[in-house]
PDB file of C-alpha atoms in Angstrom:
ATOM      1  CA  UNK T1127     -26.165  24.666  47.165  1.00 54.00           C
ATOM      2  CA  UNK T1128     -22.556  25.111  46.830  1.00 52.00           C
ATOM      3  CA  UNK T1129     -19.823  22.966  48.790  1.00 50.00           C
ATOM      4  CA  UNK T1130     -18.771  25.717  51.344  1.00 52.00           C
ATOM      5  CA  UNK T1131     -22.715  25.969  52.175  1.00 51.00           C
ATOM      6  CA  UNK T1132     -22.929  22.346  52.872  1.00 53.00           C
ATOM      7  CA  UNK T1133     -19.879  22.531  55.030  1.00 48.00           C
ATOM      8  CA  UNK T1134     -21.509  25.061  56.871  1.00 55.00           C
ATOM      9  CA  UNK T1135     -24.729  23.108  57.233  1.00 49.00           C
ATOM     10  CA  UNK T1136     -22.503  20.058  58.301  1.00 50.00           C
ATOM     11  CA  UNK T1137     -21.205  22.049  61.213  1.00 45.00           C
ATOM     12  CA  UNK T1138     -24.380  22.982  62.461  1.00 46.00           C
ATOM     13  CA  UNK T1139     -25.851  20.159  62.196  1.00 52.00           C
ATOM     14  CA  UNK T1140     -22.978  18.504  64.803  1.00 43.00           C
ATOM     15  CA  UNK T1141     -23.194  21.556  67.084  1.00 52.00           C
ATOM     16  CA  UNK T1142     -26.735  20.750  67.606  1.00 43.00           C
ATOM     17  CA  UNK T1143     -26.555  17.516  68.218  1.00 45.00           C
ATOM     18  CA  UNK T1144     -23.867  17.994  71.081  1.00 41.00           C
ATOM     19  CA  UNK T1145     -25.950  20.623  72.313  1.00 48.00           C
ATOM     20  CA  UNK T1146     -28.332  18.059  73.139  1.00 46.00           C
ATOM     21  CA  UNK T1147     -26.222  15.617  74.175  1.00 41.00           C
ATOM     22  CA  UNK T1148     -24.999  17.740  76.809  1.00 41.00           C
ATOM     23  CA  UNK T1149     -28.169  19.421  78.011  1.00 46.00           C
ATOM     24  CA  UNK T1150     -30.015  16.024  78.006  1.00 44.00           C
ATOM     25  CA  UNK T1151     -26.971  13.856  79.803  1.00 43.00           C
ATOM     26  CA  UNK T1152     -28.072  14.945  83.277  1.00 43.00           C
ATOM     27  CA  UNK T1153     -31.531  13.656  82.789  1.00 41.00           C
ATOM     28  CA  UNK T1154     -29.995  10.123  81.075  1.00 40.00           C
ATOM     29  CA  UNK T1155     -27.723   9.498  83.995  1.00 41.00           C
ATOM     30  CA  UNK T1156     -30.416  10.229  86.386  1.00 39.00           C
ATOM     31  CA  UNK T1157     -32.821   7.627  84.918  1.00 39.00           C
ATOM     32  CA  UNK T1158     -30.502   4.826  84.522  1.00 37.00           C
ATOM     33  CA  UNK T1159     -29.616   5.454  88.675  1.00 35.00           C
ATOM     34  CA  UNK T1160     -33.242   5.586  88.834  1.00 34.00           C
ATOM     35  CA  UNK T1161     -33.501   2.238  86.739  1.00 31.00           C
ATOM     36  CA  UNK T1162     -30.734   0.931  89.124  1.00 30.00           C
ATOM     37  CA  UNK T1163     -32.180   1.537  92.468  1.00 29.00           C
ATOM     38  CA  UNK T1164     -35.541  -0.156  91.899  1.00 25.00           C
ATOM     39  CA  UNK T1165     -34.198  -3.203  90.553  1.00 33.00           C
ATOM     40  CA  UNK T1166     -31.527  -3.492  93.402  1.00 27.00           C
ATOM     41  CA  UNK T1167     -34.754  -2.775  96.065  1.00 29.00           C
ATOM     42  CA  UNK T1168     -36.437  -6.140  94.253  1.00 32.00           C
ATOM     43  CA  UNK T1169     -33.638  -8.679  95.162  1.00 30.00           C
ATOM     44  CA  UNK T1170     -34.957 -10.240  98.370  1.00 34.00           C
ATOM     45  CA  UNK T1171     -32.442 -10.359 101.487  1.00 37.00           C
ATOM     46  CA  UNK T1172     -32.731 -13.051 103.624  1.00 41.00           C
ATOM     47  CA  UNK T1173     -34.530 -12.696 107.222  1.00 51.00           C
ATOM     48  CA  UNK T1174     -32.687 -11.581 109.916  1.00 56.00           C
ATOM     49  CA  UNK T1175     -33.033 -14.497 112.776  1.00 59.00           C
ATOM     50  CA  UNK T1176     -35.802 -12.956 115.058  1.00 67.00           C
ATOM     51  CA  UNK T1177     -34.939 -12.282 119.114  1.00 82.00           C
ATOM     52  CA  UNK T1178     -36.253 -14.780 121.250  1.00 87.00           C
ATOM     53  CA  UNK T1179     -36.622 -13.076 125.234  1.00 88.00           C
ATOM     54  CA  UNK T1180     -36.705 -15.144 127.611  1.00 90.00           C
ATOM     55  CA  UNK T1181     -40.455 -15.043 128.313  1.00 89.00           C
ATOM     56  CA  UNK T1182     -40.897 -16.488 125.009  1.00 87.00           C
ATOM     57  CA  UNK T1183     -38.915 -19.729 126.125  1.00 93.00           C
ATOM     58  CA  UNK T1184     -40.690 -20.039 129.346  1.00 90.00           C
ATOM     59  CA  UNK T1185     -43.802 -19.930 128.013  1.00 88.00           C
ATOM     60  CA  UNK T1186     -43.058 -22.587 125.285  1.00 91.00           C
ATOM     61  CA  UNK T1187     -41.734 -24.912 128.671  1.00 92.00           C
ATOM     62  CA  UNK T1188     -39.527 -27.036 126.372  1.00 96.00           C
ATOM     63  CA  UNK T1189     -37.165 -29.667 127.946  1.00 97.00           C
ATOM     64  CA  UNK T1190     -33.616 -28.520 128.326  1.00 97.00           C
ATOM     65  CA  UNK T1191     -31.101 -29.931 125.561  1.00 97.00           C
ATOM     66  CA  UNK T1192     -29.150 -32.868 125.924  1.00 96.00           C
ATOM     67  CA  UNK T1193     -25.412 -32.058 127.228  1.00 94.00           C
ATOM     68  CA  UNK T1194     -22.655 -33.741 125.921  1.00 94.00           C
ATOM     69  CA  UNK T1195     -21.850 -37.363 127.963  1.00 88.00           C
ATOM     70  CA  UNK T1196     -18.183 -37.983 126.512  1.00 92.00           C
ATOM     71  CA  UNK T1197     -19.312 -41.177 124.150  1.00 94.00           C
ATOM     72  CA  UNK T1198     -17.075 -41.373 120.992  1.00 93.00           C
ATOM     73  CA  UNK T1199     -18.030 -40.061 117.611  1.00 93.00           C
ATOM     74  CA  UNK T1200     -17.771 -41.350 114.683  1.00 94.00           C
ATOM     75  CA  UNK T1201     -17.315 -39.789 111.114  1.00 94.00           C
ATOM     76  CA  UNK T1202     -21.089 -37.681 111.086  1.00 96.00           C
ATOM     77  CA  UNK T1203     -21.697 -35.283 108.479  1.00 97.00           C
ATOM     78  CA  UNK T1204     -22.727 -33.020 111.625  1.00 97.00           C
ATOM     79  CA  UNK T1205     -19.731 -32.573 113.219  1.00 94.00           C
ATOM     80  CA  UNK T1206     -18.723 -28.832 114.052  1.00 94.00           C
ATOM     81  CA  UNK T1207     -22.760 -27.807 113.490  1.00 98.00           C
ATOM     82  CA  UNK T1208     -23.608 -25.984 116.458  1.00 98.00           C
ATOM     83  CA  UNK T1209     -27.125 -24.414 117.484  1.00 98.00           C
ATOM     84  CA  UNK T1210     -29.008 -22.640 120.065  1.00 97.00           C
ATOM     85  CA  UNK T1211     -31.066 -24.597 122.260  1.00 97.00           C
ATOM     86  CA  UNK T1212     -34.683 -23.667 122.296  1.00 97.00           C
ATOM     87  CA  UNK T1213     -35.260 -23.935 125.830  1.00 96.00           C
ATOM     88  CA  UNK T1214     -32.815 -21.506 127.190  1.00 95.00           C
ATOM     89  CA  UNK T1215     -30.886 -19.833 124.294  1.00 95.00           C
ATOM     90  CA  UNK T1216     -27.440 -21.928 124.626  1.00 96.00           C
ATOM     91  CA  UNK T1217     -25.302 -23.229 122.039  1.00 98.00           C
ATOM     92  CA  UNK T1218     -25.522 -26.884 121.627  1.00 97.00           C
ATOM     93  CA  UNK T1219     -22.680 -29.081 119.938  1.00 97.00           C
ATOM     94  CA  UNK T1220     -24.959 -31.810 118.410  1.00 96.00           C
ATOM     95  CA  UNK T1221     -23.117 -34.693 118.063  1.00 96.00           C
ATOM     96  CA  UNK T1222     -21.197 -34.193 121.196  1.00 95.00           C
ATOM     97  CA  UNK T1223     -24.695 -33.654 122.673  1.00 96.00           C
ATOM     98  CA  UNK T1224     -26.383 -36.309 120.859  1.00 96.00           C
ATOM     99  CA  UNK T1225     -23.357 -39.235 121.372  1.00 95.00           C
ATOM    100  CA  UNK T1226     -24.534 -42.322 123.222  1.00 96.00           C
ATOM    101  CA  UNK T1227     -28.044 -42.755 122.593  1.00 96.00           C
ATOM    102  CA  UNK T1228     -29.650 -43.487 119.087  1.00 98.00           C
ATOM    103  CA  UNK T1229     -31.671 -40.299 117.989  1.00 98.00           C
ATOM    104  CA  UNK T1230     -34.227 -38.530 115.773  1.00 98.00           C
ATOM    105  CA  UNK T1231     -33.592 -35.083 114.681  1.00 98.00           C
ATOM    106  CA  UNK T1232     -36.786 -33.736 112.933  1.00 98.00           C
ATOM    107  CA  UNK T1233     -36.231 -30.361 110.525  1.00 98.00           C
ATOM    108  CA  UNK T1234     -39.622 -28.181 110.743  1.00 98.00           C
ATOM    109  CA  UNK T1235     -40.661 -24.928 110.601  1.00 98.00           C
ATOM    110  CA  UNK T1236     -43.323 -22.957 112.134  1.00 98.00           C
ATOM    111  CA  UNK T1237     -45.334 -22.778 108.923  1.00 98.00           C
ATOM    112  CA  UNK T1238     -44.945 -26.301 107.921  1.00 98.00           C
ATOM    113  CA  UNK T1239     -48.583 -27.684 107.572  1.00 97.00           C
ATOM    114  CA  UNK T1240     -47.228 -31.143 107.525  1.00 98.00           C
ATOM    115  CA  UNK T1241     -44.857 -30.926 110.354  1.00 98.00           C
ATOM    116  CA  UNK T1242     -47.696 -29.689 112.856  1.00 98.00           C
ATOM    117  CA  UNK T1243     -49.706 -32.796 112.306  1.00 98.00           C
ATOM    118  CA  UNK T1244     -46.263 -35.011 112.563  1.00 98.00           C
ATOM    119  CA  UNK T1245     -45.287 -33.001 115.753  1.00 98.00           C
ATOM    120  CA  UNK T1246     -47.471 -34.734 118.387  1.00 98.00           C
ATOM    121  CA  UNK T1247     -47.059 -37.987 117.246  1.00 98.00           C
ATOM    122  CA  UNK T1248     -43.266 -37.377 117.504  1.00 98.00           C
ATOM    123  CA  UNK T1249     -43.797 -36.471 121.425  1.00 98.00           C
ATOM    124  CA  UNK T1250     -45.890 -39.397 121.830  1.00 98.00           C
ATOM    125  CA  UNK T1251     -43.010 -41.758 120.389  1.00 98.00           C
ATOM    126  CA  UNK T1252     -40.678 -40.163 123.019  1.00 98.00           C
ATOM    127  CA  UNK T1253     -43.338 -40.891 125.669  1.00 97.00           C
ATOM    128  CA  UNK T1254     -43.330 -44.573 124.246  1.00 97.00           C
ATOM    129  CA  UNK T1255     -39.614 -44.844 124.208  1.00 97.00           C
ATOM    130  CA  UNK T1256     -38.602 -44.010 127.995  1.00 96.00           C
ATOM    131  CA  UNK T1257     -35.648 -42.436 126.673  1.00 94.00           C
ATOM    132  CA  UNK T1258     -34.082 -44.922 124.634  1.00 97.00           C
ATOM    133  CA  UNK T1259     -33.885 -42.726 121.527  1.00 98.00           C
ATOM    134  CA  UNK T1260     -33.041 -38.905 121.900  1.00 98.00           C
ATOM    135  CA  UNK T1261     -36.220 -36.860 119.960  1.00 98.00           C
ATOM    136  CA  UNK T1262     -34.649 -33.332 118.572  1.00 98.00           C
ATOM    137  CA  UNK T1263     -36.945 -30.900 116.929  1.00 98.00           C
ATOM    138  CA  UNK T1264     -34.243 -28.399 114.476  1.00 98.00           C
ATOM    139  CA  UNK T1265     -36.361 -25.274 114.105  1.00 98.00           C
ATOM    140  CA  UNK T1266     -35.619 -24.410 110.191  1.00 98.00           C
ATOM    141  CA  UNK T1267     -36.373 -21.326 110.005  1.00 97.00           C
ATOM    142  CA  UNK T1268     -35.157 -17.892 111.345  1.00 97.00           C
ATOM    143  CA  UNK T1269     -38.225 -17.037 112.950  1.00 96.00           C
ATOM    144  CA  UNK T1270     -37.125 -18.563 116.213  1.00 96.00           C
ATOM    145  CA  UNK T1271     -40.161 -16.781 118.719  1.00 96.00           C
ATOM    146  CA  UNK T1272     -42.660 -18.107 116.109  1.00 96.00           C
ATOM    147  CA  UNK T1273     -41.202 -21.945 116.053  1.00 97.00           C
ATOM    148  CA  UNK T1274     -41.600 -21.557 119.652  1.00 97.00           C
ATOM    149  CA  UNK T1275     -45.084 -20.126 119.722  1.00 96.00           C
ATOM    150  CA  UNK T1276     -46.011 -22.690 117.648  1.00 97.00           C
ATOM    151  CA  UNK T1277     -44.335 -25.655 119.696  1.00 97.00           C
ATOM    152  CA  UNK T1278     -46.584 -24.015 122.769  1.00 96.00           C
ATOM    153  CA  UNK T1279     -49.681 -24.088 120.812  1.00 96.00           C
ATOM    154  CA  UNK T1280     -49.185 -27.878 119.856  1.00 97.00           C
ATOM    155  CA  UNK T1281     -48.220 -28.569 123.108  1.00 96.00           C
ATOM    156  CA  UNK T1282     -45.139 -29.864 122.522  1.00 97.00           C
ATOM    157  CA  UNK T1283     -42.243 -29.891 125.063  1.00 97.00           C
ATOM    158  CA  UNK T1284     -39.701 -32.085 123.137  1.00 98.00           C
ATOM    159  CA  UNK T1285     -36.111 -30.642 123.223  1.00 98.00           C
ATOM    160  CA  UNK T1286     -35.452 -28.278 120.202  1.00 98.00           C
ATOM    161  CA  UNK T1287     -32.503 -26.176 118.334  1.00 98.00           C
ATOM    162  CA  UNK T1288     -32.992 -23.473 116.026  1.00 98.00           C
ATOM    163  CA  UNK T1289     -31.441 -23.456 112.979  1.00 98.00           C
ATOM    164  CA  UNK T1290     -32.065 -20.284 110.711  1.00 97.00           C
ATOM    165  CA  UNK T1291     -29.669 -21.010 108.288  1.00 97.00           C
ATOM    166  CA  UNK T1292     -30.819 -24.715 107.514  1.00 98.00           C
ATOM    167  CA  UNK T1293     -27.081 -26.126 108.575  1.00 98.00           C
ATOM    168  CA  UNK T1294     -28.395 -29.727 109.934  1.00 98.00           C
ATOM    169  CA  UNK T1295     -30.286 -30.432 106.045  1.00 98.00           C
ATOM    170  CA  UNK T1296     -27.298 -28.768 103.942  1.00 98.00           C
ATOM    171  CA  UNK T1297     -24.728 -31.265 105.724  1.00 98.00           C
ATOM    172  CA  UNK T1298     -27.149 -34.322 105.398  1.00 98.00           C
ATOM    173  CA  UNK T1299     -27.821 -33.449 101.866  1.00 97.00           C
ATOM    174  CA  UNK T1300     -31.663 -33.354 102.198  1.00 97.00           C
ATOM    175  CA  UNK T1301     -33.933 -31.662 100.109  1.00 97.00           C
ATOM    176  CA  UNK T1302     -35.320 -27.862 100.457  1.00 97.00           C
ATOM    177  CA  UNK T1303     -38.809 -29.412 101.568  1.00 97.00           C
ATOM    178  CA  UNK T1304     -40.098 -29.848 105.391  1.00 98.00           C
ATOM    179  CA  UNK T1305     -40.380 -31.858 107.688  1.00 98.00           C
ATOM    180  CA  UNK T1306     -37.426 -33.664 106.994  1.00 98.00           C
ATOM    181  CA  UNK T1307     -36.139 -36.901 109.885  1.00 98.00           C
ATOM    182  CA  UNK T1308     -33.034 -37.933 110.497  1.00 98.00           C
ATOM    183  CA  UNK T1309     -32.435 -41.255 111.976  1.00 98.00           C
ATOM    184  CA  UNK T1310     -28.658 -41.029 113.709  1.00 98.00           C
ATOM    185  CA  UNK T1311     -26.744 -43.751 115.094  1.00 97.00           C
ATOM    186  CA  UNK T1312     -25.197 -43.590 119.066  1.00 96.00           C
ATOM    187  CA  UNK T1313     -22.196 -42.913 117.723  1.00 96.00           C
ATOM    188  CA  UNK T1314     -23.535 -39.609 115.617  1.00 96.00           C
ATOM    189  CA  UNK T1315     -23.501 -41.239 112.300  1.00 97.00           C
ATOM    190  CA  UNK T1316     -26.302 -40.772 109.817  1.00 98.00           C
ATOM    191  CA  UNK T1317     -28.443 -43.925 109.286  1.00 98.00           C
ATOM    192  CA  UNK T1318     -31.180 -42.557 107.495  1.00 98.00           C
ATOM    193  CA  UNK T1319     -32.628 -39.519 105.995  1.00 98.00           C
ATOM    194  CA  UNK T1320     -36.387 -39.888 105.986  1.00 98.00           C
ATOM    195  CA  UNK T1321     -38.036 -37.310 103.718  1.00 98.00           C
ATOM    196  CA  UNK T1322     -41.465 -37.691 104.085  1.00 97.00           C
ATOM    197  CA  UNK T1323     -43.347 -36.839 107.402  1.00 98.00           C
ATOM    198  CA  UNK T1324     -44.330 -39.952 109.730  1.00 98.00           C
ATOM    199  CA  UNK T1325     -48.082 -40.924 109.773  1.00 98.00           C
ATOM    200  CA  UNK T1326     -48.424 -42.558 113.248  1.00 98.00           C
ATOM    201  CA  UNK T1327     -46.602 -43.266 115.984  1.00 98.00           C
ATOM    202  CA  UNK T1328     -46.346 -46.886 114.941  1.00 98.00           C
ATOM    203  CA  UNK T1329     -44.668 -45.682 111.812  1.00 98.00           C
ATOM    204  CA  UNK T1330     -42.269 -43.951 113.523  1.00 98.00           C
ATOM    205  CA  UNK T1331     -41.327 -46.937 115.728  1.00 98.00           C
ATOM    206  CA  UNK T1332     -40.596 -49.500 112.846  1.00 98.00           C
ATOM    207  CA  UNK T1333     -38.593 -46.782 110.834  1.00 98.00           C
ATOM    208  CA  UNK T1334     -36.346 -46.807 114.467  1.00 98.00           C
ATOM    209  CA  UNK T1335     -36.380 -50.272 114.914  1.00 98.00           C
ATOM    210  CA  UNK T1336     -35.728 -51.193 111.210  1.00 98.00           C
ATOM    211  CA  UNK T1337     -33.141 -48.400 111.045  1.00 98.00           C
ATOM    212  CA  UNK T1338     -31.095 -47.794 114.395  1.00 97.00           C
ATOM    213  CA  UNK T1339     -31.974 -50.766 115.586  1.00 96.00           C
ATOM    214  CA  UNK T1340     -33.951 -50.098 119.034  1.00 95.00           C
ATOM    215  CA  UNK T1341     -37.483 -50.811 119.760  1.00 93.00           C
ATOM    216  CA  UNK T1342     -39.723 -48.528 121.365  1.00 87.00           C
TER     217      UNK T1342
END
């Protein structure tokens, strides 16, 4: 074959190739979109915090928050965290809420095995103490009408906040597992971080007395 025919051959040879290039571009692009789309549709969005009405809260019959008395603060890893009170739906400031009293704010969820047997014996402790220590469930969880379906069907009545996005165990610096106590001073400050769920009543009592300092 002589060198012009080669040349020609050459030349051919490309013009085919973007021939197919172009006619098979279209289908290309739309594949990789395709390829795009299905892996975007598999990253998981977080829950949107569910709608509580106000049935929902009268049929759970919580207590009402506690409301700010004026007591001073100290320097609490939970200042500025405000959540919606259970009960009724308003916001509550919780150290301004919680100042004065020693409490126990316990993180659970609806789902929480654990938490559902450490529940009760959390409302009997608040029985036993005659208000001495503040008991605060923190709902940690968006599924808000489901905490408090659950509270009903444990018949608990304790005060409780919701907090969807999990702001009380970020600023304590607990662990991502439930249920989760912590033990604050009157003036707000953190004295202990129990991570481990309470097996009695009694235990509950000697963690606050050995801890905050109040025996109930």
């Amino acid at each position: 074959m002589s060198g012009s025919a080669r040349w020609r051959w050459a030349v051919v040879a490309v013009i085919v190739v973007v021939a197919l290039v172009v006619a098979l571009w279209p289908l290309l692009h739309r594949s990789h979109d395709s390829a795009a789309s299905i892996l975007a549709s598999e990253v998981p969005t977080a829950p949107a915090e569910e709608q509580v009405s106000a049935a929902d809260r009268a049929a759970a019959a919580l207590a009402p928050c506690p409301a700010p008395s004026g007591a001073p603060v100290g320097d609490s890893p939970l200042r500025g965290i405000t959540l919606d009170c259970l009960s009724d739906g308003r916001p509550v400031d919780l150290v301004a809420a919680l100042a004065g009293k020693p409490a126990v704010l316990n993180l659970w969820a609806y789902w929480c095995g654990p938490c559902a047997e450490e529940l009760p014996l959390l409302q009997q402790f608040s029985e036993q103490a005659r208000g001495a220590v503040t008991v605060l469930t923190v709902h940690s969880d968006p599924g808000a009408a489901k905490g408090l379906s659950r509270l009903s069907g444990l018949g608990i009545h304790l005060p409780g906040v919701e907090d969807a996005n999990t702001k009380v165990r970020t600023a304590v610096h607990a662990p991502a597992v439930l249920p989760i106590s912590v033990l604050l001073r009157a003036d707000g400050t953190v004295a202990k971080v129990v991570v481990r769920p309470f097996g009695s009543v009694q235990d509950i009592a000697d963690t606050v007395a050995a801890e905050l300092g109040v025996r109930a």
